[in-house]
mmCIF file of N, CA and C in Angstrom:
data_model
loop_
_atom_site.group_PDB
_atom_site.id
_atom_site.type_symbol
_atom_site.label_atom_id
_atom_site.label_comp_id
_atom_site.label_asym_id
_atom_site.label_seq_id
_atom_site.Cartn_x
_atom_site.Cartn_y
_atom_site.Cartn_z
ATOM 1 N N UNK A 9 8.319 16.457 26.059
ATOM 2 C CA UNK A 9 9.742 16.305 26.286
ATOM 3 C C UNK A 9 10.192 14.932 25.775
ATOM 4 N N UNK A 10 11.169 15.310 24.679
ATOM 5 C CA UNK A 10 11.481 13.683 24.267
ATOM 6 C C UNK A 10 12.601 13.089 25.479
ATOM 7 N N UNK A 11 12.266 11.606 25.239
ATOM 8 C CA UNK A 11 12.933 10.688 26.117
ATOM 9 C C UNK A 11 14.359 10.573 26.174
ATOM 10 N N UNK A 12 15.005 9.975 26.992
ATOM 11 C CA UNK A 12 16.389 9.755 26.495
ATOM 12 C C UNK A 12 16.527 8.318 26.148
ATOM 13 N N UNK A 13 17.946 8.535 24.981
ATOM 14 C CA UNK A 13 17.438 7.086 24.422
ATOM 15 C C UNK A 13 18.166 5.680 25.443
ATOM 16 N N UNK A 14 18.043 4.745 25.038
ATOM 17 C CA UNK A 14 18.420 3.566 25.845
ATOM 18 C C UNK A 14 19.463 3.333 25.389
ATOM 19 N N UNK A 15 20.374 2.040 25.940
ATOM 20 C CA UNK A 15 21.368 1.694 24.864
ATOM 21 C C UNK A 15 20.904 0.988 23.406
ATOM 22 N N UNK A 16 20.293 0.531 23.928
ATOM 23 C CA UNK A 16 19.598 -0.346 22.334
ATOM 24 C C UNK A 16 19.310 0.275 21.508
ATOM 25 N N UNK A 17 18.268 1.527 22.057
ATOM 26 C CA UNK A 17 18.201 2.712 20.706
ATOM 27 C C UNK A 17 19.444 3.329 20.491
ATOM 28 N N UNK A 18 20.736 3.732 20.447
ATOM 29 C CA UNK A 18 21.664 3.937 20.102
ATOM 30 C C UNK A 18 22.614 2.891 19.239
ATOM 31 N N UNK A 19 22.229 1.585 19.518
ATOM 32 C CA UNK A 19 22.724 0.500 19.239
ATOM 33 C C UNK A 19 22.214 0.247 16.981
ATOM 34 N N UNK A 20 21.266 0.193 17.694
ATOM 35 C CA UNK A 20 20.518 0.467 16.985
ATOM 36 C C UNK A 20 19.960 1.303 15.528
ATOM 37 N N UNK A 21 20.080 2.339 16.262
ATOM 38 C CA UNK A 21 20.148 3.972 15.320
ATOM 39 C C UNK A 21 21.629 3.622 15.092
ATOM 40 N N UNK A 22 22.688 3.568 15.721
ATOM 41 C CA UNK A 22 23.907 3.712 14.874
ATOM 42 C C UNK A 22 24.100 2.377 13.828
ATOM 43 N N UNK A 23 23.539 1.243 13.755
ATOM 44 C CA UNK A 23 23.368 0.097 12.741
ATOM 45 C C UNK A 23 23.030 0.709 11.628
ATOM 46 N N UNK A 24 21.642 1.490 12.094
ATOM 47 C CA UNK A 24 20.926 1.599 10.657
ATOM 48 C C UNK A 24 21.664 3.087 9.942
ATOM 49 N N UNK A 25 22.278 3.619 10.528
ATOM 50 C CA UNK A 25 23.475 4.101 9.851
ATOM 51 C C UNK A 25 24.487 3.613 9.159
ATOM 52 N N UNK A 26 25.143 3.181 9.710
ATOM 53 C CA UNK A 26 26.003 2.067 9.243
ATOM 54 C C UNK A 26 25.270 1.446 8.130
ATOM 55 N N UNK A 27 24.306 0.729 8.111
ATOM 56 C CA UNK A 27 24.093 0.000 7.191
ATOM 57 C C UNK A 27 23.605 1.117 6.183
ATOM 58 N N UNK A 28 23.044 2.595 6.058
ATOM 59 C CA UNK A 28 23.012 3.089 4.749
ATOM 60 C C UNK A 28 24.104 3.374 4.575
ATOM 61 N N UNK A 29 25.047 3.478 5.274
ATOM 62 C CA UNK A 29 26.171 4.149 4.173
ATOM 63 C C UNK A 29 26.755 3.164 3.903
ATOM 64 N N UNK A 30 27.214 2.000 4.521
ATOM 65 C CA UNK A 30 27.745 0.890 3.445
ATOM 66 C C UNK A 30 26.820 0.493 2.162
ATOM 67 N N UNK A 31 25.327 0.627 2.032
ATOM 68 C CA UNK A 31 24.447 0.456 0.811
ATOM 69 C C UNK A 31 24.695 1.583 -0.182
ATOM 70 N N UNK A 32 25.314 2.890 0.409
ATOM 71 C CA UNK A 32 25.557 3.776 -0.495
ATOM 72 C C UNK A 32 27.047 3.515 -0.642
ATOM 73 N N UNK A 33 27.690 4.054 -0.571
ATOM 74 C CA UNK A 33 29.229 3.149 -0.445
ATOM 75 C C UNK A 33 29.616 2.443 -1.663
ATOM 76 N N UNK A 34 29.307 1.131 -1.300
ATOM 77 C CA UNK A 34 30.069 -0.297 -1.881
ATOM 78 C C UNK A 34 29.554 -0.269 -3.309
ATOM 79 N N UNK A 35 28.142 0.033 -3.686
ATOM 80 C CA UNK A 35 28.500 -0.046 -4.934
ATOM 81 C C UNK A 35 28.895 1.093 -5.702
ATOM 82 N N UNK A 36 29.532 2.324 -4.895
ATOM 83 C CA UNK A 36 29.659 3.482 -5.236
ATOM 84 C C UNK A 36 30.878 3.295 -5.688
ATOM 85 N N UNK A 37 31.615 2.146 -5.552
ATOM 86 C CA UNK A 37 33.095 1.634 -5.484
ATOM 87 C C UNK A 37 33.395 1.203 -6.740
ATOM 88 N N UNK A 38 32.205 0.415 -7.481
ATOM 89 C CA UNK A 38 32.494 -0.183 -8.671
ATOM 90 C C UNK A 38 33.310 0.702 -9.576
ATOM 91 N N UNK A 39 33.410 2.220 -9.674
ATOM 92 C CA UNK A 39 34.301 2.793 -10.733
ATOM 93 C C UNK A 39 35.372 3.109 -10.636
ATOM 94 N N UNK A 40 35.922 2.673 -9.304
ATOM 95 C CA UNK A 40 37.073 2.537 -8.841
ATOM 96 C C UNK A 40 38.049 1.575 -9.577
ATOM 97 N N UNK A 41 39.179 1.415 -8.978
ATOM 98 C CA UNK A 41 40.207 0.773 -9.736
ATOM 99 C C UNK A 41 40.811 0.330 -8.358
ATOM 100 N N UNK A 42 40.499 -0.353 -6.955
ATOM 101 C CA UNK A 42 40.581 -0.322 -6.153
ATOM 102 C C UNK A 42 41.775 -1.499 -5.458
ATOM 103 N N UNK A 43 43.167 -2.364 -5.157
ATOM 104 C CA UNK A 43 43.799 -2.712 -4.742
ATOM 105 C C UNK A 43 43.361 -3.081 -3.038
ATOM 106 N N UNK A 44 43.591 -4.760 -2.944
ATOM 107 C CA UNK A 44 43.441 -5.126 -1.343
ATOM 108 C C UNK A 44 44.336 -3.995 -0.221
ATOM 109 N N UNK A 45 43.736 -3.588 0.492
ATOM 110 C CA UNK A 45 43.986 -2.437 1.699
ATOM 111 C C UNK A 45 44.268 -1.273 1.210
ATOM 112 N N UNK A 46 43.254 -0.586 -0.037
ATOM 113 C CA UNK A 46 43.414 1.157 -0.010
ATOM 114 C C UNK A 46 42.450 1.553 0.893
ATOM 115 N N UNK A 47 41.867 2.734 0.967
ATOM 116 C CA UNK A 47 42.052 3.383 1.663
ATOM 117 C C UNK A 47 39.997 3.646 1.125
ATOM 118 N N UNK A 48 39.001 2.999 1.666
ATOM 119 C CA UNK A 48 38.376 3.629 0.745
ATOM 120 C C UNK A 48 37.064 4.854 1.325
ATOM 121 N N UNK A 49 37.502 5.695 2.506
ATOM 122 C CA UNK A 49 36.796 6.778 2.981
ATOM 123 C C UNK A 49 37.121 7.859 2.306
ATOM 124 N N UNK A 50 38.072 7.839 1.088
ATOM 125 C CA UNK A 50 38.415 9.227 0.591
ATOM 126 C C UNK A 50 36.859 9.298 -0.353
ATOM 127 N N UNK A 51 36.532 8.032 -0.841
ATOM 128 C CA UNK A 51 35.403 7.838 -2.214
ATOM 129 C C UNK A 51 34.367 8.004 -1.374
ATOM 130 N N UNK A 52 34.171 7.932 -0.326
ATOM 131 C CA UNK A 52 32.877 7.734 0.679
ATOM 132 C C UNK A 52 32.763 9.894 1.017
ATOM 133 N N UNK A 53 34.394 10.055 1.201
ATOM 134 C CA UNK A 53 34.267 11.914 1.295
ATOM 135 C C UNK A 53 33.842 12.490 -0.112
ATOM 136 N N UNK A 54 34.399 11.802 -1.047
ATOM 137 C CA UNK A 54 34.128 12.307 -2.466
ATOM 138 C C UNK A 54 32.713 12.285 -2.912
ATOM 139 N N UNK A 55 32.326 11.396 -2.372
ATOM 140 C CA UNK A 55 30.550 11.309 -2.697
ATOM 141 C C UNK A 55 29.981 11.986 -1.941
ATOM 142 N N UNK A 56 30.357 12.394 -0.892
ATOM 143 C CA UNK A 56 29.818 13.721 -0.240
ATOM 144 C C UNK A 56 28.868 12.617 0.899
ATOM 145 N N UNK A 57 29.105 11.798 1.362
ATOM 146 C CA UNK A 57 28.703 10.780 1.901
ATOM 147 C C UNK A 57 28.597 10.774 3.457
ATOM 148 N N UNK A 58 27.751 10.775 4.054
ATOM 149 C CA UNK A 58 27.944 11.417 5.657
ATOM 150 C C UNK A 58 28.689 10.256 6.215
ATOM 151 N N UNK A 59 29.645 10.399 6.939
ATOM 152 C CA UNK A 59 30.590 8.492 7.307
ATOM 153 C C UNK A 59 29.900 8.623 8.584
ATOM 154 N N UNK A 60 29.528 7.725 9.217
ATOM 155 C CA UNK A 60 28.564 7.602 10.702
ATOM 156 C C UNK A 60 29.727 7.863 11.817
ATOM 157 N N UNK A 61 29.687 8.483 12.900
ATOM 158 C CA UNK A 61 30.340 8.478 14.158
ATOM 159 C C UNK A 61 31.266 7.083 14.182
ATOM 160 N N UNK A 62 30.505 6.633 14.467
ATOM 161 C CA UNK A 62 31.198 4.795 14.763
ATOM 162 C C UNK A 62 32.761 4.717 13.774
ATOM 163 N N UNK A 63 32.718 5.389 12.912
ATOM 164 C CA UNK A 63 33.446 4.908 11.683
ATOM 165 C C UNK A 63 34.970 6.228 11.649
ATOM 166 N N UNK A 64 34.166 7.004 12.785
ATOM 167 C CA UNK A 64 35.369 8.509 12.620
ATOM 168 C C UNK A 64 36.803 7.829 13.303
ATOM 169 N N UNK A 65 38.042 8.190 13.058
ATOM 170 C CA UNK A 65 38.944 6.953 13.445
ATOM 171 C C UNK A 65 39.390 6.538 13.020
ATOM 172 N N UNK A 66 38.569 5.497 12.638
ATOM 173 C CA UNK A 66 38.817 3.950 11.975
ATOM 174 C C UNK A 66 39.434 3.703 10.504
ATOM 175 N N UNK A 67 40.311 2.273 9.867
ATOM 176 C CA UNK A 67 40.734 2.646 8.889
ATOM 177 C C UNK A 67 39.409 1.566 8.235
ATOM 178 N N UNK A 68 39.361 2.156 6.795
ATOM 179 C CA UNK A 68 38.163 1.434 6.391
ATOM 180 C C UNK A 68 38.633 1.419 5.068
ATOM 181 N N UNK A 69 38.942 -0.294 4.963
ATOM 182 C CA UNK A 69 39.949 -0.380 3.622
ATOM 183 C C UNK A 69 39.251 -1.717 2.522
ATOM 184 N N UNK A 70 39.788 -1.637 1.296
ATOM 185 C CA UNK A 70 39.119 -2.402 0.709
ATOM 186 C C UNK A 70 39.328 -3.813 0.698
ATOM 187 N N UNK A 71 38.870 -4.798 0.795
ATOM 188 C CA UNK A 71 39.370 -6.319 1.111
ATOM 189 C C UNK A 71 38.895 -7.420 -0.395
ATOM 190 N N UNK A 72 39.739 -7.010 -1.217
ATOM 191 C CA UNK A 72 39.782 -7.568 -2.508
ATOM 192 C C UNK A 72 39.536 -9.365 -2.532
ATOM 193 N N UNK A 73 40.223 -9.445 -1.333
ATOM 194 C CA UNK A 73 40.002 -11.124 -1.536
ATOM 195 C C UNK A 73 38.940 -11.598 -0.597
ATOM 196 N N UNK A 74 37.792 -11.535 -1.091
ATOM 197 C CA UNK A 74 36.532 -11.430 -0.030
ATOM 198 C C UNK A 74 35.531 -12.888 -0.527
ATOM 199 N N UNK A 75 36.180 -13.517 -1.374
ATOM 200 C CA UNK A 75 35.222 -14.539 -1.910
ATOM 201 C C UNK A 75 34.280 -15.565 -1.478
ATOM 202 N N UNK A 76 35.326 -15.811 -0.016
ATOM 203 C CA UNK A 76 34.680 -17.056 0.893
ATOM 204 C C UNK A 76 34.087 -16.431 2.631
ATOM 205 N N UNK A 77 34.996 -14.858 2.358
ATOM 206 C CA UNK A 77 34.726 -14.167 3.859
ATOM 207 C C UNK A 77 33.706 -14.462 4.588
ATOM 208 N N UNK A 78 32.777 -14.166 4.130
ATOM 209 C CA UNK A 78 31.484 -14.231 4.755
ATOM 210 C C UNK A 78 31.102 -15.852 5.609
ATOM 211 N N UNK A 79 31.389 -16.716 4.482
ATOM 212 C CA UNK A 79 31.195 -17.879 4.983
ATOM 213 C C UNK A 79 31.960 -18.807 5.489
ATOM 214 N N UNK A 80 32.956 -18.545 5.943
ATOM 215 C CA UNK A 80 34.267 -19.419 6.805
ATOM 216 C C UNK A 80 33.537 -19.635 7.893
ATOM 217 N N UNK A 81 34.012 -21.138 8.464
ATOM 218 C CA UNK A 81 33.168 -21.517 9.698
ATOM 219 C C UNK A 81 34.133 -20.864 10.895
ATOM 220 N N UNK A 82 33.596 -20.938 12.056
ATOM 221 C CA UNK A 82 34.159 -19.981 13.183
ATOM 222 C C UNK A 82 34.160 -18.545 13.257
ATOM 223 N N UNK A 83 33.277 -18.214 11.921
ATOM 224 C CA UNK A 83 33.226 -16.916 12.116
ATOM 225 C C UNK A 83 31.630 -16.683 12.740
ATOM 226 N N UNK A 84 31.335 -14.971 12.904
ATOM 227 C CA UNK A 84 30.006 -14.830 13.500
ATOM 228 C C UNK A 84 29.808 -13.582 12.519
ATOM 229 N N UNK A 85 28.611 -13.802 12.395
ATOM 230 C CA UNK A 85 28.072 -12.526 11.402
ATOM 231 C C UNK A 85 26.748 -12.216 11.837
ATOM 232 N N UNK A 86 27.055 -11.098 11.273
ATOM 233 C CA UNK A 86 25.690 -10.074 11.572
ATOM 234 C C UNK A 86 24.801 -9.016 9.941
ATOM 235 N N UNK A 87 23.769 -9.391 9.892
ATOM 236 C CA UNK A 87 23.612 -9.458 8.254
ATOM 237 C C UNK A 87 22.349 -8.015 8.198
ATOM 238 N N UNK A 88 22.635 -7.312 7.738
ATOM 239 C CA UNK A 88 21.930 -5.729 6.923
ATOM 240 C C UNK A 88 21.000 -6.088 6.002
ATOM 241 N N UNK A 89 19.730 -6.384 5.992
ATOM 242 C CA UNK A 89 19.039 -6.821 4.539
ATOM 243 C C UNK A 89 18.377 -5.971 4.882
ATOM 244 N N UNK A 90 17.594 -5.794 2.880
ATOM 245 C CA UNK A 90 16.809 -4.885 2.588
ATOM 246 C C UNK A 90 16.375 -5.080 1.041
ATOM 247 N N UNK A 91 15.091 -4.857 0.824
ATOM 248 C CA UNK A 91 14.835 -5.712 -0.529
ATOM 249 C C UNK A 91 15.918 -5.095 -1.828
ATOM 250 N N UNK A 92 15.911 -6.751 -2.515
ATOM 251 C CA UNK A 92 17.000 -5.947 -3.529
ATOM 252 C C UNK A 92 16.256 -6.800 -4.718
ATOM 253 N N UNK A 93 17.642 -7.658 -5.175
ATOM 254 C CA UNK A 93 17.001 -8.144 -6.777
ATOM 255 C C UNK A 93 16.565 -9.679 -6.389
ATOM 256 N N UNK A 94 15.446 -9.855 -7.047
ATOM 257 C CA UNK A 94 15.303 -11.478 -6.720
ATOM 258 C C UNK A 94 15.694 -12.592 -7.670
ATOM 259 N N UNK A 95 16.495 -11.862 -8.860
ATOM 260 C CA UNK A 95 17.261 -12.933 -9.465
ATOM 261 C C UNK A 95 18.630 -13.115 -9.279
ATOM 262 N N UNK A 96 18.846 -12.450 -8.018
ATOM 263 C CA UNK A 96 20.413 -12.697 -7.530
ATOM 264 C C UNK A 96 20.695 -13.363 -6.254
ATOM 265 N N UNK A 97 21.650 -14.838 -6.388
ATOM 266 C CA UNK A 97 21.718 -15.502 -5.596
ATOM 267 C C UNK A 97 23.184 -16.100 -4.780
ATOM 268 N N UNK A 98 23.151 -15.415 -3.495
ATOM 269 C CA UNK A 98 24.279 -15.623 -2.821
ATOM 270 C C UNK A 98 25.543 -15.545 -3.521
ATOM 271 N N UNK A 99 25.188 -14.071 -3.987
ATOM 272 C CA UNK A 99 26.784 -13.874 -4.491
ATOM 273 C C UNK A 99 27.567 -12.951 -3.993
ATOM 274 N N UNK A 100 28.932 -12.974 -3.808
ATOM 275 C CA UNK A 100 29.396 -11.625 -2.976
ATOM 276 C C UNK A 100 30.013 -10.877 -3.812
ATOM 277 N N UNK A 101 29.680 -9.497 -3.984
ATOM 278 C CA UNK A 101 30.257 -8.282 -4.662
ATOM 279 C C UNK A 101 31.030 -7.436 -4.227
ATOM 280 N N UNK A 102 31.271 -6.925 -3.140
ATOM 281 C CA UNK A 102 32.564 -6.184 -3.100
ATOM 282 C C UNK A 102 32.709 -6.307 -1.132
ATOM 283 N N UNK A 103 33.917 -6.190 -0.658
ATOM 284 C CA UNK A 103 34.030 -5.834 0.482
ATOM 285 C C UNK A 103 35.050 -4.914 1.315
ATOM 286 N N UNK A 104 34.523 -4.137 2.388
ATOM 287 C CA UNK A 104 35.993 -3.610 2.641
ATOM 288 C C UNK A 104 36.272 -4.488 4.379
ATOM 289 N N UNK A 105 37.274 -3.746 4.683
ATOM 290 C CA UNK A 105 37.826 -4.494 6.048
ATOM 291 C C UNK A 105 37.832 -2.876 7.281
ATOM 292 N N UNK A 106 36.589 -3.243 8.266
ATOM 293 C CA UNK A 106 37.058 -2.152 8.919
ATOM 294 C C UNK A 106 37.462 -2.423 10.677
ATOM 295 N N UNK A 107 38.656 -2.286 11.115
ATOM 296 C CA UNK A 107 39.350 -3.286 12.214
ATOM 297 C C UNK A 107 39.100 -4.956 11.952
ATOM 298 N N UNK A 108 38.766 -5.652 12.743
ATOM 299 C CA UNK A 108 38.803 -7.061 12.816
ATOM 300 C C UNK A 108 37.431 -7.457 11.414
ATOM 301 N N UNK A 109 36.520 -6.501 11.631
ATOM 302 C CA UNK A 109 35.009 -6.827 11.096
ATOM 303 C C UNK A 109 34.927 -6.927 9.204
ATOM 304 N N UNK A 110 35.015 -7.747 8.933
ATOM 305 C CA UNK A 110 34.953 -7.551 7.406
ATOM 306 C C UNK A 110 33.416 -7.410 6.933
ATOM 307 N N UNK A 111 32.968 -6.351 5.990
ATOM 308 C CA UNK A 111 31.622 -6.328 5.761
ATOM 309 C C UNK A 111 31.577 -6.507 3.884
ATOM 310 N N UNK A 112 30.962 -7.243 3.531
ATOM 311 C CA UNK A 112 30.190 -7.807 2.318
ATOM 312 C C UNK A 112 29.002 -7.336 1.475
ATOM 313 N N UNK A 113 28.785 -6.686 0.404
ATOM 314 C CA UNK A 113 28.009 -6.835 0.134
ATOM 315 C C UNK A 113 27.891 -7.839 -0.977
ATOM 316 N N UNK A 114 26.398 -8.835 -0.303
ATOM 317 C CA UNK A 114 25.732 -9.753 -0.872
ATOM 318 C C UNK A 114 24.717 -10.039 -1.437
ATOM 319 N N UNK A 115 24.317 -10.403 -2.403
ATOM 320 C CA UNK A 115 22.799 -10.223 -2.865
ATOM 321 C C UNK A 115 22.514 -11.971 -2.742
ATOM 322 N N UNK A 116 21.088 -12.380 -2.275
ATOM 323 C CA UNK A 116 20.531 -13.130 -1.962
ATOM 324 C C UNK A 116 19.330 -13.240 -2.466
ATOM 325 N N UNK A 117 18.597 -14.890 -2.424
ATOM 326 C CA UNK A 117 17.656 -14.504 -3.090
ATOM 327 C C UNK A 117 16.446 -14.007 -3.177
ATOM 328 N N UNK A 118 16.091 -13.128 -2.151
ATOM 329 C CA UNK A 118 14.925 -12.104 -1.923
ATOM 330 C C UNK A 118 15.779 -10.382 -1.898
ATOM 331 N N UNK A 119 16.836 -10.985 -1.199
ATOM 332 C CA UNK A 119 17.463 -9.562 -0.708
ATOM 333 C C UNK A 119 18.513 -9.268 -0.751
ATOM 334 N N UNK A 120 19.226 -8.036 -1.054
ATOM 335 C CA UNK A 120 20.560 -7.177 -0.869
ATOM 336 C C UNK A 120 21.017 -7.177 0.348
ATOM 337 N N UNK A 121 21.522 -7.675 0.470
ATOM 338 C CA UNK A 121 22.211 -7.519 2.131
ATOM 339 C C UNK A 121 23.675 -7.452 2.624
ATOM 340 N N UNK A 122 23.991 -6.698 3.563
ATOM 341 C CA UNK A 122 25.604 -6.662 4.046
ATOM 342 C C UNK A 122 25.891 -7.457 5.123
ATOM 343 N N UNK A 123 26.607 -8.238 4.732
ATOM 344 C CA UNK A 123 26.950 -9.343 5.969
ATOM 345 C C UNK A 123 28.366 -8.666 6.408
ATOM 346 N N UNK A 124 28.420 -8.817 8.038
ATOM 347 C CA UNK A 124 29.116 -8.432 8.546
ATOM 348 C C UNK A 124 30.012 -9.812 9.495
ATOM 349 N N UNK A 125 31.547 -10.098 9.127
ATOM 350 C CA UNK A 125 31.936 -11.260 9.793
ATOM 351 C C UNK A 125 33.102 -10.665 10.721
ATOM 352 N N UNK A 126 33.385 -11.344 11.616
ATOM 353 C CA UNK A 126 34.505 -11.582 12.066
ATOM 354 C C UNK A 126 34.738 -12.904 12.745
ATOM 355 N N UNK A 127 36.211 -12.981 13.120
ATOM 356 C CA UNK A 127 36.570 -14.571 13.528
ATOM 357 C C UNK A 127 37.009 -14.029 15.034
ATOM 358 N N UNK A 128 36.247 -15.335 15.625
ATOM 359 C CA UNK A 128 36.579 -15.117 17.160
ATOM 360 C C UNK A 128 37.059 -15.935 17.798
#
């Protein structure tokens, strides 16, 4: 008989959701032609893309001016890595805005990763 899960395993399991579909996602975006605050779950339905629970709702839009997001002081972040390219260094490539939380993808220099900020 399987267990029931805890909060942490839910916490958890819904992250590592989250974090594949923003890895599938964001650079799924590049052939876009995309403007600060569209709309971008229609490209996430178009790719046939499962959108995680957490995200049903919510508006999940593109945040064009994302250059310094990640790293403004007073903010708090929470960062998605997973091996990527190791000749790419702290650069940010695309982001969208979903409620307060702006998420990034960044490549670093071991790893691909989605940094997740908000200001509190």
């Amino acid at each position: 008989m399987a267990t029931a899960k805890n909060k942490l395993d839910r916490v958890l399991d819904d992250a590592h959701e989250l974090e594949g579909f923003l890895h599938a996602l964001l650079p799924a975006l590049d052939e876009q032609k995309l403007r600060q605050g569209d709309d971008v779950l229609r490209y996430a339905k178009k790719l046939k893309l499962k959108i995680p629970e957490s995200l049903r709702g919510e508006e999940v839009t593109w945040e064009a001016e994302h250059s310094e997001a990640p790293r403004k002081r007073g903010n708090e972040s929470l960062v998605f890595v997973r091996p990527g390219q190791a000749d790419a260094v702290g650069l940010v490539i695309k982001c969208v805005r979903i409620g307060k939380w702006i998420f990034c993808l960044e490549c670093g220099f071991f790893y691909c990763r989605i940094v997740a900020t908000r200001r509190f």
